[in-house]
Short mmCIF file of N, CA and C in Angstrom, two decimals:
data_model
loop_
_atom_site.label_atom_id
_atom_site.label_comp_id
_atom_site.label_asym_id
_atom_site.label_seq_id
_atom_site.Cartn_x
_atom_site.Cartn_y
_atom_site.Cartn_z
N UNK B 18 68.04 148.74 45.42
CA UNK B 18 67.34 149.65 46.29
C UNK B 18 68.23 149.98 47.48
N UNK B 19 68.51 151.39 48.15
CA UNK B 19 68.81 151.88 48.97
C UNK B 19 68.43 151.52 50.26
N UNK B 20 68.50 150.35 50.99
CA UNK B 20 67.70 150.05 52.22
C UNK B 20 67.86 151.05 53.05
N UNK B 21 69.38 151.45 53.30
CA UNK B 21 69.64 152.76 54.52
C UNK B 21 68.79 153.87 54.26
N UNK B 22 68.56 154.32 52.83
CA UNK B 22 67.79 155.44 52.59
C UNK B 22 66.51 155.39 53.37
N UNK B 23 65.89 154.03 52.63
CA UNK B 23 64.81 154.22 52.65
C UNK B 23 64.39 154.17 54.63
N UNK B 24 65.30 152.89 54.80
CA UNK B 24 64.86 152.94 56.23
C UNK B 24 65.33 154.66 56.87
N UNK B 25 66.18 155.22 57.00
CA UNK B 25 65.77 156.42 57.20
C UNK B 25 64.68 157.38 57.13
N UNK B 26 64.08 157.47 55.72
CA UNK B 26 62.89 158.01 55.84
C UNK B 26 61.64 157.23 56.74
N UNK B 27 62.03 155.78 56.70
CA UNK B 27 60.76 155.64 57.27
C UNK B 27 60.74 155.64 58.68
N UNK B 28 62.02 156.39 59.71
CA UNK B 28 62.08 156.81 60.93
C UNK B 28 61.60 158.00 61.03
N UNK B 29 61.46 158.84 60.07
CA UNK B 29 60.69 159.61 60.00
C UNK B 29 58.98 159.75 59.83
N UNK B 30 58.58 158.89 59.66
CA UNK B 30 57.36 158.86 59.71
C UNK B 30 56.37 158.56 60.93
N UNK B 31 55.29 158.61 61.10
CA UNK B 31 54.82 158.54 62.05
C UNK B 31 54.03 156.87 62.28
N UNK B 32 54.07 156.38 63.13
CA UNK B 32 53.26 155.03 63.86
C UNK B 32 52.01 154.46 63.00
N UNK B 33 51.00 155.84 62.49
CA UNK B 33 49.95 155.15 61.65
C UNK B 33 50.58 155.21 60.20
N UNK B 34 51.57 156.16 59.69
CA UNK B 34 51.75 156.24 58.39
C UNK B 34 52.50 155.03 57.98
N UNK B 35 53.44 154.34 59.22
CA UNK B 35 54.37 153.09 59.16
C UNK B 35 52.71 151.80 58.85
N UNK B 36 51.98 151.86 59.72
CA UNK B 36 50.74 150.64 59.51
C UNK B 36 49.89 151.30 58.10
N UNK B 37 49.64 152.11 57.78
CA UNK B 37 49.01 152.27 56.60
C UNK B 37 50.21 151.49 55.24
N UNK B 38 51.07 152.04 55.71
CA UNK B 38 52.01 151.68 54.53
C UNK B 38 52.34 149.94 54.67
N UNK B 39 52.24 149.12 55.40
CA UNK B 39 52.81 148.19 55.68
C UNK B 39 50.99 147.36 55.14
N UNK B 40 49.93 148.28 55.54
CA UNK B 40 48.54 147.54 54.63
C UNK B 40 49.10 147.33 53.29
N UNK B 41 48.96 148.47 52.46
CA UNK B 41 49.55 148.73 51.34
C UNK B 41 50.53 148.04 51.27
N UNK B 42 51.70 147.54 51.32
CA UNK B 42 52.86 146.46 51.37
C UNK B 42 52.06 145.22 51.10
N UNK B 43 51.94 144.96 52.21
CA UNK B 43 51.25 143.21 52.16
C UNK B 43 49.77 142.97 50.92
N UNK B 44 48.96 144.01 50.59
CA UNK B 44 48.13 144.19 49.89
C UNK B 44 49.34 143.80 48.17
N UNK B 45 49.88 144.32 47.96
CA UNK B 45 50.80 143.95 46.69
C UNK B 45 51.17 142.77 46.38
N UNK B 46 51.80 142.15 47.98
CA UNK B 46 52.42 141.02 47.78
C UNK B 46 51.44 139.83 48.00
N UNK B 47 50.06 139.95 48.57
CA UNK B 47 48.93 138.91 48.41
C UNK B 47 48.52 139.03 46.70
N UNK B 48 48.81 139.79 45.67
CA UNK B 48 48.80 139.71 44.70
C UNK B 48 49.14 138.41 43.57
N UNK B 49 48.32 137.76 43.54
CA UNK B 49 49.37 136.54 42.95
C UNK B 49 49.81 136.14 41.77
N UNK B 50 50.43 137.33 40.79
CA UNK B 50 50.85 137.83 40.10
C UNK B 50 52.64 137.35 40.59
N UNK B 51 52.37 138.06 42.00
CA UNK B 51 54.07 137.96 42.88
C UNK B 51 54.52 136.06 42.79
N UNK B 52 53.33 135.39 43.33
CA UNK B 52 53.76 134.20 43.85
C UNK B 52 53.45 133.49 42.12
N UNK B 53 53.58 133.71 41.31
CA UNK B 53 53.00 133.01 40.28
C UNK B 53 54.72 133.52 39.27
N UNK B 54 55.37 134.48 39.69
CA UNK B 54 56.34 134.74 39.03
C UNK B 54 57.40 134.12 39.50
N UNK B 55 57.38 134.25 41.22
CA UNK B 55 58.66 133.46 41.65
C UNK B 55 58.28 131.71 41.63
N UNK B 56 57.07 131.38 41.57
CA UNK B 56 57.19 130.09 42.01
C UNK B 56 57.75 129.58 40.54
N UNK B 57 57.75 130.06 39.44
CA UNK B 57 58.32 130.27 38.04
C UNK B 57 59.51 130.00 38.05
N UNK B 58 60.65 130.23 38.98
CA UNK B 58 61.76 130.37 38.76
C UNK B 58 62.68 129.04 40.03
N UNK B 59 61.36 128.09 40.79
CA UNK B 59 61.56 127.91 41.58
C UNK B 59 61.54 126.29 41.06
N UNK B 60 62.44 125.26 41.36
CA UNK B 60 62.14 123.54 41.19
C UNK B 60 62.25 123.00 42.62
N UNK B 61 61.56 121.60 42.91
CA UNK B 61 61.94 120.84 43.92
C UNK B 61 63.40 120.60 43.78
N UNK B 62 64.08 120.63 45.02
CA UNK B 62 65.38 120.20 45.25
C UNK B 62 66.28 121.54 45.11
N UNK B 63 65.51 122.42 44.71
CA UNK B 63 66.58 123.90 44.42
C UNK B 63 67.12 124.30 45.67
N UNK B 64 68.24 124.68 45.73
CA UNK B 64 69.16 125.32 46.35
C UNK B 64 68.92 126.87 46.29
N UNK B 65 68.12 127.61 48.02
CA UNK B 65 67.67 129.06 47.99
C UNK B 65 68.10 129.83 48.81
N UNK B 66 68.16 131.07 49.02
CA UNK B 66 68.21 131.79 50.33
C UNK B 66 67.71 132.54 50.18
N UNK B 67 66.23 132.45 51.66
CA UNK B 67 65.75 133.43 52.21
C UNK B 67 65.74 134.04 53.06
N UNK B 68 64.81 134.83 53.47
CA UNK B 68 65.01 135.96 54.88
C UNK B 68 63.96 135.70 56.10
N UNK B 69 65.55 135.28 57.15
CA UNK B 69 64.55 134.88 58.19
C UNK B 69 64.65 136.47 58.83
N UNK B 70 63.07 136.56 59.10
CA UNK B 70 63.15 138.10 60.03
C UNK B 70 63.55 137.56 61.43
N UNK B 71 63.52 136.39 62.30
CA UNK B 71 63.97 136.37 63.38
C UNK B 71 65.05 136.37 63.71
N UNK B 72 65.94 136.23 62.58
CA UNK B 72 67.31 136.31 62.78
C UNK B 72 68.12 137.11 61.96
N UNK B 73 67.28 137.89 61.50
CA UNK B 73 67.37 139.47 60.31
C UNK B 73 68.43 139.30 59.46
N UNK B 74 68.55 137.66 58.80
CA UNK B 74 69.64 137.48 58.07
C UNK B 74 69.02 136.70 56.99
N UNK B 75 69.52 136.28 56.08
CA UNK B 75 69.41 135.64 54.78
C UNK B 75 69.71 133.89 55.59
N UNK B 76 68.96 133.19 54.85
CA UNK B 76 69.36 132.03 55.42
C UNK B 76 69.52 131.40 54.32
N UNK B 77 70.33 129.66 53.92
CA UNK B 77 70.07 129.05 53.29
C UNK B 77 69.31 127.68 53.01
N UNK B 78 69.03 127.87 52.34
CA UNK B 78 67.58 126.32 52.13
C UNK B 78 67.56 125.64 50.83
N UNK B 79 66.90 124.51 51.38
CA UNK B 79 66.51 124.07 49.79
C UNK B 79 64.78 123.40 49.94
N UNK B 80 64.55 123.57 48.71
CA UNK B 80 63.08 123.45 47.93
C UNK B 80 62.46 121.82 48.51
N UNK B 81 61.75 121.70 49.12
CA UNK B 81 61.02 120.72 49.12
C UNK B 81 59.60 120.45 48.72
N UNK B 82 58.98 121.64 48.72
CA UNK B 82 57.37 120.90 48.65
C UNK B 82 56.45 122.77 48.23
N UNK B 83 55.68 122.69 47.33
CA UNK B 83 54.83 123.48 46.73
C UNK B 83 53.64 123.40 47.39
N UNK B 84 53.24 124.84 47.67
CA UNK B 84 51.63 125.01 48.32
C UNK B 84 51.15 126.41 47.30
N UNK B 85 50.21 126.31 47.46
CA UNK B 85 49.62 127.65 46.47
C UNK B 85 50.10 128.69 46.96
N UNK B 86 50.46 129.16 48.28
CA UNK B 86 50.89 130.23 48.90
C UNK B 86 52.11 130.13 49.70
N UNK B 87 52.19 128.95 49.97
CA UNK B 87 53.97 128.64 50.29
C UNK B 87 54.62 127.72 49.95
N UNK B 88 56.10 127.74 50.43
CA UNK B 88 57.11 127.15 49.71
C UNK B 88 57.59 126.28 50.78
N UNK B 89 57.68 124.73 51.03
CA UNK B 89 58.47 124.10 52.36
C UNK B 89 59.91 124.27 51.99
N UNK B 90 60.22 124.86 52.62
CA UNK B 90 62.40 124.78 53.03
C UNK B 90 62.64 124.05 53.90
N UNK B 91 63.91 123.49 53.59
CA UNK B 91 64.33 123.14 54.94
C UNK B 91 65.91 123.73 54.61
N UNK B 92 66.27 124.19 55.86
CA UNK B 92 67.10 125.42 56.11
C UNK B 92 68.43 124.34 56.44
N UNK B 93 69.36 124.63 55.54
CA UNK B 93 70.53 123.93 54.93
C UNK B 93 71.41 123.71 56.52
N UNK B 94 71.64 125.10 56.72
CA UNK B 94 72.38 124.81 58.13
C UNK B 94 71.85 124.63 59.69
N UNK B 95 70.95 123.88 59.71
CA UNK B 95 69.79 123.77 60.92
C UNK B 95 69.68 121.83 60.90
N UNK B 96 68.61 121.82 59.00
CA UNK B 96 68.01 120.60 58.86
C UNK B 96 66.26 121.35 59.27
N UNK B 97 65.97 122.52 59.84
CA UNK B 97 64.75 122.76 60.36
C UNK B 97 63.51 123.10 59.05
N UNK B 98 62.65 122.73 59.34
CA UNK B 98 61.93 122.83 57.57
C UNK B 98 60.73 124.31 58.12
N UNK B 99 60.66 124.57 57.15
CA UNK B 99 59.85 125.99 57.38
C UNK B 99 58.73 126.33 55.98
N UNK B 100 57.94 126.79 56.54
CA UNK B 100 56.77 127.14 55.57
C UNK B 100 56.81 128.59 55.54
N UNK B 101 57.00 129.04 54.24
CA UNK B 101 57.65 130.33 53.62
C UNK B 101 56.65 130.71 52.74
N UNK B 102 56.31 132.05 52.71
CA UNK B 102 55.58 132.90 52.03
C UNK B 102 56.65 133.17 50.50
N UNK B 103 56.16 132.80 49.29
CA UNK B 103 57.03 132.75 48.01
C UNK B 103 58.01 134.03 48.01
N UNK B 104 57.25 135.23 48.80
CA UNK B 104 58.09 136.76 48.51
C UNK B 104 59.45 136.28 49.23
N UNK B 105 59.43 135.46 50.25
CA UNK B 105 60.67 135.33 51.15
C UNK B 105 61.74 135.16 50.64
N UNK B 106 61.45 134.20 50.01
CA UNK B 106 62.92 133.36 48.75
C UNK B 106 63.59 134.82 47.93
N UNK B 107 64.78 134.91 48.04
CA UNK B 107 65.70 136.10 47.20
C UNK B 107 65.88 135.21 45.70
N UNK B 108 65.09 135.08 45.00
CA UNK B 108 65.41 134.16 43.49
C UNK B 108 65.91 135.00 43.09
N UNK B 109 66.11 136.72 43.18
CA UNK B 109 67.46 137.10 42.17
C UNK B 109 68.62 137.45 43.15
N UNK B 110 68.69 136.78 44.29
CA UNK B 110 69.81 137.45 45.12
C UNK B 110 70.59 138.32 44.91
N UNK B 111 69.42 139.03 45.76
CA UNK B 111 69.64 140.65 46.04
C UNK B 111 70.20 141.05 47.41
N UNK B 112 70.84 141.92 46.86
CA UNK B 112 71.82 142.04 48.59
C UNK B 112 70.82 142.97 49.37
N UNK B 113 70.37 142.26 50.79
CA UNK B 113 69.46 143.03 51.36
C UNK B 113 70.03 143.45 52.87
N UNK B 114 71.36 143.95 52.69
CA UNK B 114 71.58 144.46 54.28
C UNK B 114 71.28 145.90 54.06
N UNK B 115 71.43 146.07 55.17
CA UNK B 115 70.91 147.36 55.77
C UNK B 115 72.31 147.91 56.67
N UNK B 116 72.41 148.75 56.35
CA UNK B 116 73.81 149.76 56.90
C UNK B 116 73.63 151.20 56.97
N UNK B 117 72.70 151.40 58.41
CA UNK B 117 72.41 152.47 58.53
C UNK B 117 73.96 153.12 59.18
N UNK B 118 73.85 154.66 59.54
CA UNK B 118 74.61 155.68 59.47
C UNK B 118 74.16 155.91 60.94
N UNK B 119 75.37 155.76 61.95
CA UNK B 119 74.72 155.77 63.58
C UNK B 119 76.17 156.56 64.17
N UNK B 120 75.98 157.17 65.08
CA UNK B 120 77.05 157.90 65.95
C UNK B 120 77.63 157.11 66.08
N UNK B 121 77.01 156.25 67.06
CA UNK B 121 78.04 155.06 67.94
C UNK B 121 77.16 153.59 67.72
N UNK B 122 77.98 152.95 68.04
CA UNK B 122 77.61 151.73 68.13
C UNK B 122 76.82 150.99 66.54
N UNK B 123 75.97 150.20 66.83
CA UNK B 123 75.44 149.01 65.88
C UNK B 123 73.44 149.82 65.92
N UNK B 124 73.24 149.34 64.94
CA UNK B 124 71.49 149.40 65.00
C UNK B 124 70.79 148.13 65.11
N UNK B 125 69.57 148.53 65.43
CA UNK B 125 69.10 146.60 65.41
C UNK B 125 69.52 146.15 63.97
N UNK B 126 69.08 146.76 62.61
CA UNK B 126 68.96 146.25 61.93
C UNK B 126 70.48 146.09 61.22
N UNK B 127 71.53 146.29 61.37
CA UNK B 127 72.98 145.97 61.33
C UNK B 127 73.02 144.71 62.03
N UNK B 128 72.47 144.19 62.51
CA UNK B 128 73.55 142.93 63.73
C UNK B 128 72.29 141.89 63.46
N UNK B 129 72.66 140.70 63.16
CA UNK B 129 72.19 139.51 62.64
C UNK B 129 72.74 138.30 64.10
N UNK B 130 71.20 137.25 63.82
CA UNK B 130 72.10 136.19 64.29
C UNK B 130 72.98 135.54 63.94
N UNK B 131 74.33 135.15 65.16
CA UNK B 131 75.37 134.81 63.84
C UNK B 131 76.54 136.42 63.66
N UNK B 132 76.80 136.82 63.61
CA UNK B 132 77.15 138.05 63.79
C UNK B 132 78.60 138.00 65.18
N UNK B 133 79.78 137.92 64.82
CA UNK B 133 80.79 138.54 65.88
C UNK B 133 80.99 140.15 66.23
N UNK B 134 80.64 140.09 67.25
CA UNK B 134 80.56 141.37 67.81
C UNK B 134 81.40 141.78 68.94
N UNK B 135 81.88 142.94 68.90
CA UNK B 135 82.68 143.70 70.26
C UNK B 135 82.00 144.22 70.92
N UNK B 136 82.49 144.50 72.36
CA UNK B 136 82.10 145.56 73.26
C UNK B 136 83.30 145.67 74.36
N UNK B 137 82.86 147.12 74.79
CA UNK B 137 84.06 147.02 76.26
C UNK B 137 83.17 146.91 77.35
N UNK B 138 83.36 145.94 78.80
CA UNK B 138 82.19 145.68 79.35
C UNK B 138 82.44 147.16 80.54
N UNK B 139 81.79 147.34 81.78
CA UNK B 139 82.15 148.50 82.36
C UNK B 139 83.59 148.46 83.38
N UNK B 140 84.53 147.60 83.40
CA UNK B 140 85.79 147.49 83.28
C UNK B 140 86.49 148.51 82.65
N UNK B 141 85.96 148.31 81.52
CA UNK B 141 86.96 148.34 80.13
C UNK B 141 87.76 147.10 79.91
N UNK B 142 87.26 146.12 79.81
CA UNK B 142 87.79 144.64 79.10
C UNK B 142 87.01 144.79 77.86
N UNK B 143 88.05 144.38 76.82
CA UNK B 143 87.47 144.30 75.60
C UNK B 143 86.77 142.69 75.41
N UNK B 144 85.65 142.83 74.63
CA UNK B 144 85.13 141.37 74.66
C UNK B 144 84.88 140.89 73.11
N UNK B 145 84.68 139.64 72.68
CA UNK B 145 83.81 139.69 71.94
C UNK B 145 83.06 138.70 71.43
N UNK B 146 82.01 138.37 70.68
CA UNK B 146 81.51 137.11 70.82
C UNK B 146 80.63 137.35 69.81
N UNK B 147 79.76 135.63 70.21
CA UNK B 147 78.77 135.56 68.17
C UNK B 147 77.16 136.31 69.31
N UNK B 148 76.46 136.72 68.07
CA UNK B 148 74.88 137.21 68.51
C UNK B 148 74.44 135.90 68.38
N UNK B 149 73.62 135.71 69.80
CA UNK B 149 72.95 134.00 69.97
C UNK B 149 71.42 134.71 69.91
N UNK B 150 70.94 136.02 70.47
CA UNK B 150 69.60 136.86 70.08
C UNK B 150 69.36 138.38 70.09
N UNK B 151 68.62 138.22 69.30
CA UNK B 151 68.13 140.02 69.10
C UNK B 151 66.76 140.08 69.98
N UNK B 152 67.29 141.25 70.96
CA UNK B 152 66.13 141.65 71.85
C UNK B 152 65.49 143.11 71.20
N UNK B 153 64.89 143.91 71.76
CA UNK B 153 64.19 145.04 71.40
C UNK B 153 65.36 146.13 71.37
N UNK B 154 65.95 145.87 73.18
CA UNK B 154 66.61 147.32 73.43
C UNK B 154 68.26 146.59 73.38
N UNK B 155 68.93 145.02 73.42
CA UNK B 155 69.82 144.58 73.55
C UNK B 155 70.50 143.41 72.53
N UNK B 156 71.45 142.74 72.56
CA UNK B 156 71.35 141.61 71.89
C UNK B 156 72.13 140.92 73.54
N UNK B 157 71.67 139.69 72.83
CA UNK B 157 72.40 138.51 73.46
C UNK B 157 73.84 138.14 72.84
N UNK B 158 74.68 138.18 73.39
CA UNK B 158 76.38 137.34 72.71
C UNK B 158 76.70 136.54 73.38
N UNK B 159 77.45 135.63 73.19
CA UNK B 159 77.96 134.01 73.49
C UNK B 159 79.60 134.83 73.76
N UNK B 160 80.45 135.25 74.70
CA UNK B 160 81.34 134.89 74.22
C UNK B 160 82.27 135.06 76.21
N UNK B 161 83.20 134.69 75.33
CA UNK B 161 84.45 133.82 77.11
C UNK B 161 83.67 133.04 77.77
N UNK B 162 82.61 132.12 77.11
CA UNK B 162 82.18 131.18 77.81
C UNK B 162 80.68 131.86 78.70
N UNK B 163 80.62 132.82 78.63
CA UNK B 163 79.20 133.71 79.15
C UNK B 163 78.27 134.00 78.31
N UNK B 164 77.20 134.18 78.42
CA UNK B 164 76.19 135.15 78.07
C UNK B 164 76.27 136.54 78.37
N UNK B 165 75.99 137.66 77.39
CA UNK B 165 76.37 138.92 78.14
C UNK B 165 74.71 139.64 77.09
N UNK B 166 74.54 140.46 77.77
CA UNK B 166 73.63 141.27 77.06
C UNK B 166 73.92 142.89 77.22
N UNK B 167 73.91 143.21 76.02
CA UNK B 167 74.51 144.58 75.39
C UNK B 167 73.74 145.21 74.56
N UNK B 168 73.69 146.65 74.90
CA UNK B 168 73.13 147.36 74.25
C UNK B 168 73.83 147.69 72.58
N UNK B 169 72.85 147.96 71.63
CA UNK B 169 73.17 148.10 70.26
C UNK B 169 74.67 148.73 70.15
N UNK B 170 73.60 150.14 71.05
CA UNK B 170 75.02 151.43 70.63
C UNK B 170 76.51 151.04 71.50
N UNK B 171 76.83 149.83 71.84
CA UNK B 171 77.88 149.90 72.99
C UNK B 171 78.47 148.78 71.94
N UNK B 172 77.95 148.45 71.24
CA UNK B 172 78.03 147.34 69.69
C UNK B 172 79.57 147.85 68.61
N UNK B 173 80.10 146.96 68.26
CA UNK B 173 81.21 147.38 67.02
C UNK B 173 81.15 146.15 66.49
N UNK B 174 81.55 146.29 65.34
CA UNK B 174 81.94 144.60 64.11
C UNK B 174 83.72 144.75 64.81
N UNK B 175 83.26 143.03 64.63
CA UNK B 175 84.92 143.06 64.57
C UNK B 175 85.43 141.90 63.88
N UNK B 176 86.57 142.60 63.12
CA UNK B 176 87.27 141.60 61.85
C UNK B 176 88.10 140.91 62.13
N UNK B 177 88.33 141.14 63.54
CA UNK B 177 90.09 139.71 64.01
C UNK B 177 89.39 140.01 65.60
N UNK B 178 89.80 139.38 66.36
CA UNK B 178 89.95 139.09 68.08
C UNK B 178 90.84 139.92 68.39
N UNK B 179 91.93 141.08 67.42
CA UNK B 179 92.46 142.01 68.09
C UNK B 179 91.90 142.78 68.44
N UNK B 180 90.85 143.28 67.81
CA UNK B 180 90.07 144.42 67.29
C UNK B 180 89.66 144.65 68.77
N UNK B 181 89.98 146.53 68.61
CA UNK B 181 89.49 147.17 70.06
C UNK B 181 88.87 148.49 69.88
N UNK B 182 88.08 148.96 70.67
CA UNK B 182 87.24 150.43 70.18
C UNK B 182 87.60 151.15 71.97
N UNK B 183 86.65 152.31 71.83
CA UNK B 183 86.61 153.00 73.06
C UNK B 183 84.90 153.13 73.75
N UNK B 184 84.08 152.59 73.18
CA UNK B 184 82.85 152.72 73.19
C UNK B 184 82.44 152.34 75.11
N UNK B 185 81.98 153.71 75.64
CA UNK B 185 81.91 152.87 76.77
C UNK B 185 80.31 152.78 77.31
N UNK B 186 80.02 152.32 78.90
CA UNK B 186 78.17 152.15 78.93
C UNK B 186 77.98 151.08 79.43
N UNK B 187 76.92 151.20 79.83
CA UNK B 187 76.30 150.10 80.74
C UNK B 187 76.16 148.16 80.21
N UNK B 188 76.56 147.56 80.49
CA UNK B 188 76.89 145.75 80.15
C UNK B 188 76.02 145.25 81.13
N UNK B 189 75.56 144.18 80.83
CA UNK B 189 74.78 143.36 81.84
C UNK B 189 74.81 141.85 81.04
N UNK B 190 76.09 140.98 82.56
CA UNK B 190 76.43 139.66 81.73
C UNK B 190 74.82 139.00 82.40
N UNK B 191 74.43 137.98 81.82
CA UNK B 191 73.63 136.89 82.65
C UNK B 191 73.86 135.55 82.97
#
């Protein structure tokens, strides 16, 4: 599935057509047809990765404990155990990023926790550092030993510590 597509169209839509559709969503997946197929494919002790939405990334886990409607993980690189809705688990790992198409900068849904990221601050010092959180309008980054909070679009990936852009705009370290 096309995530960029689809999330495109659904910026197009309007506020109630996004909550009607998201009834309809969750209405499918309370179906337990869904949780009766994956829990099928699922053993204690299995080795999984699912999707944490708080950190809009795939995480990894393994299988501890069966509930009719959820699954206990405990999340491989933490040790933290979590009670998971069966849809969460990727049992056919499926690549679920999202790479929308933006002028400038990063979108929320591009930048994960975990994530090395650039920016130029209003200097023009190039910076760069890991995402420690995703805010609404900013993220949080860890990096030269600071906290800095940055807007999406002032955002670039970067593949080495050389890496430099021209992106310029408002920075706010904390």
């Amino acid at each position: 599935m096309n995530f960029s597509a689809l999330l495109e169209a659904l910026n197009q839509a309007s506020a109630f057509e996004l909550y009607r559709l998201r009834v309809a969503i969750d209405r499918v997946l309370t179906d337990p047809k869904w949780t009766v197929a994956i829990r099928a494919q699922l053993h204690i002790g299995q080795e999984v990765e699912y999707f944490d939405p708080r950190a809009n990334r795939l995480c990894p886990g393994q299988i501890l404990e069966f509930r009719t409607k959820e699954v206990l993980v405990r999340q491989t690189d933490t040790n933290q155990l979590w009670w998971l809705a069966y849809p969460a688990i990727n049992v056919n790992r499926i690549d679920v990023s999202m790479r929308e198409t933006s002028q400038q900068g990063l979108s929320r849904n591009e930048v994960a926790i975990g994530d090395t990221v650039g920016f130029l601050d209003q200097e023009h010092h190039q910076h760069s550092g890991k995402v420690i959180r995703l805010n609404d309008k900013t993220v949080t980054l860890h990096c030269d030993g600071q906290k800095w909070r940055v807007a999406y679009a002032l955002l670039h990936r970067v593949l080495n510590q050389d890496s430099s852009t021209t992106v310029t705009g408002a920075v706010t370290k904390t």
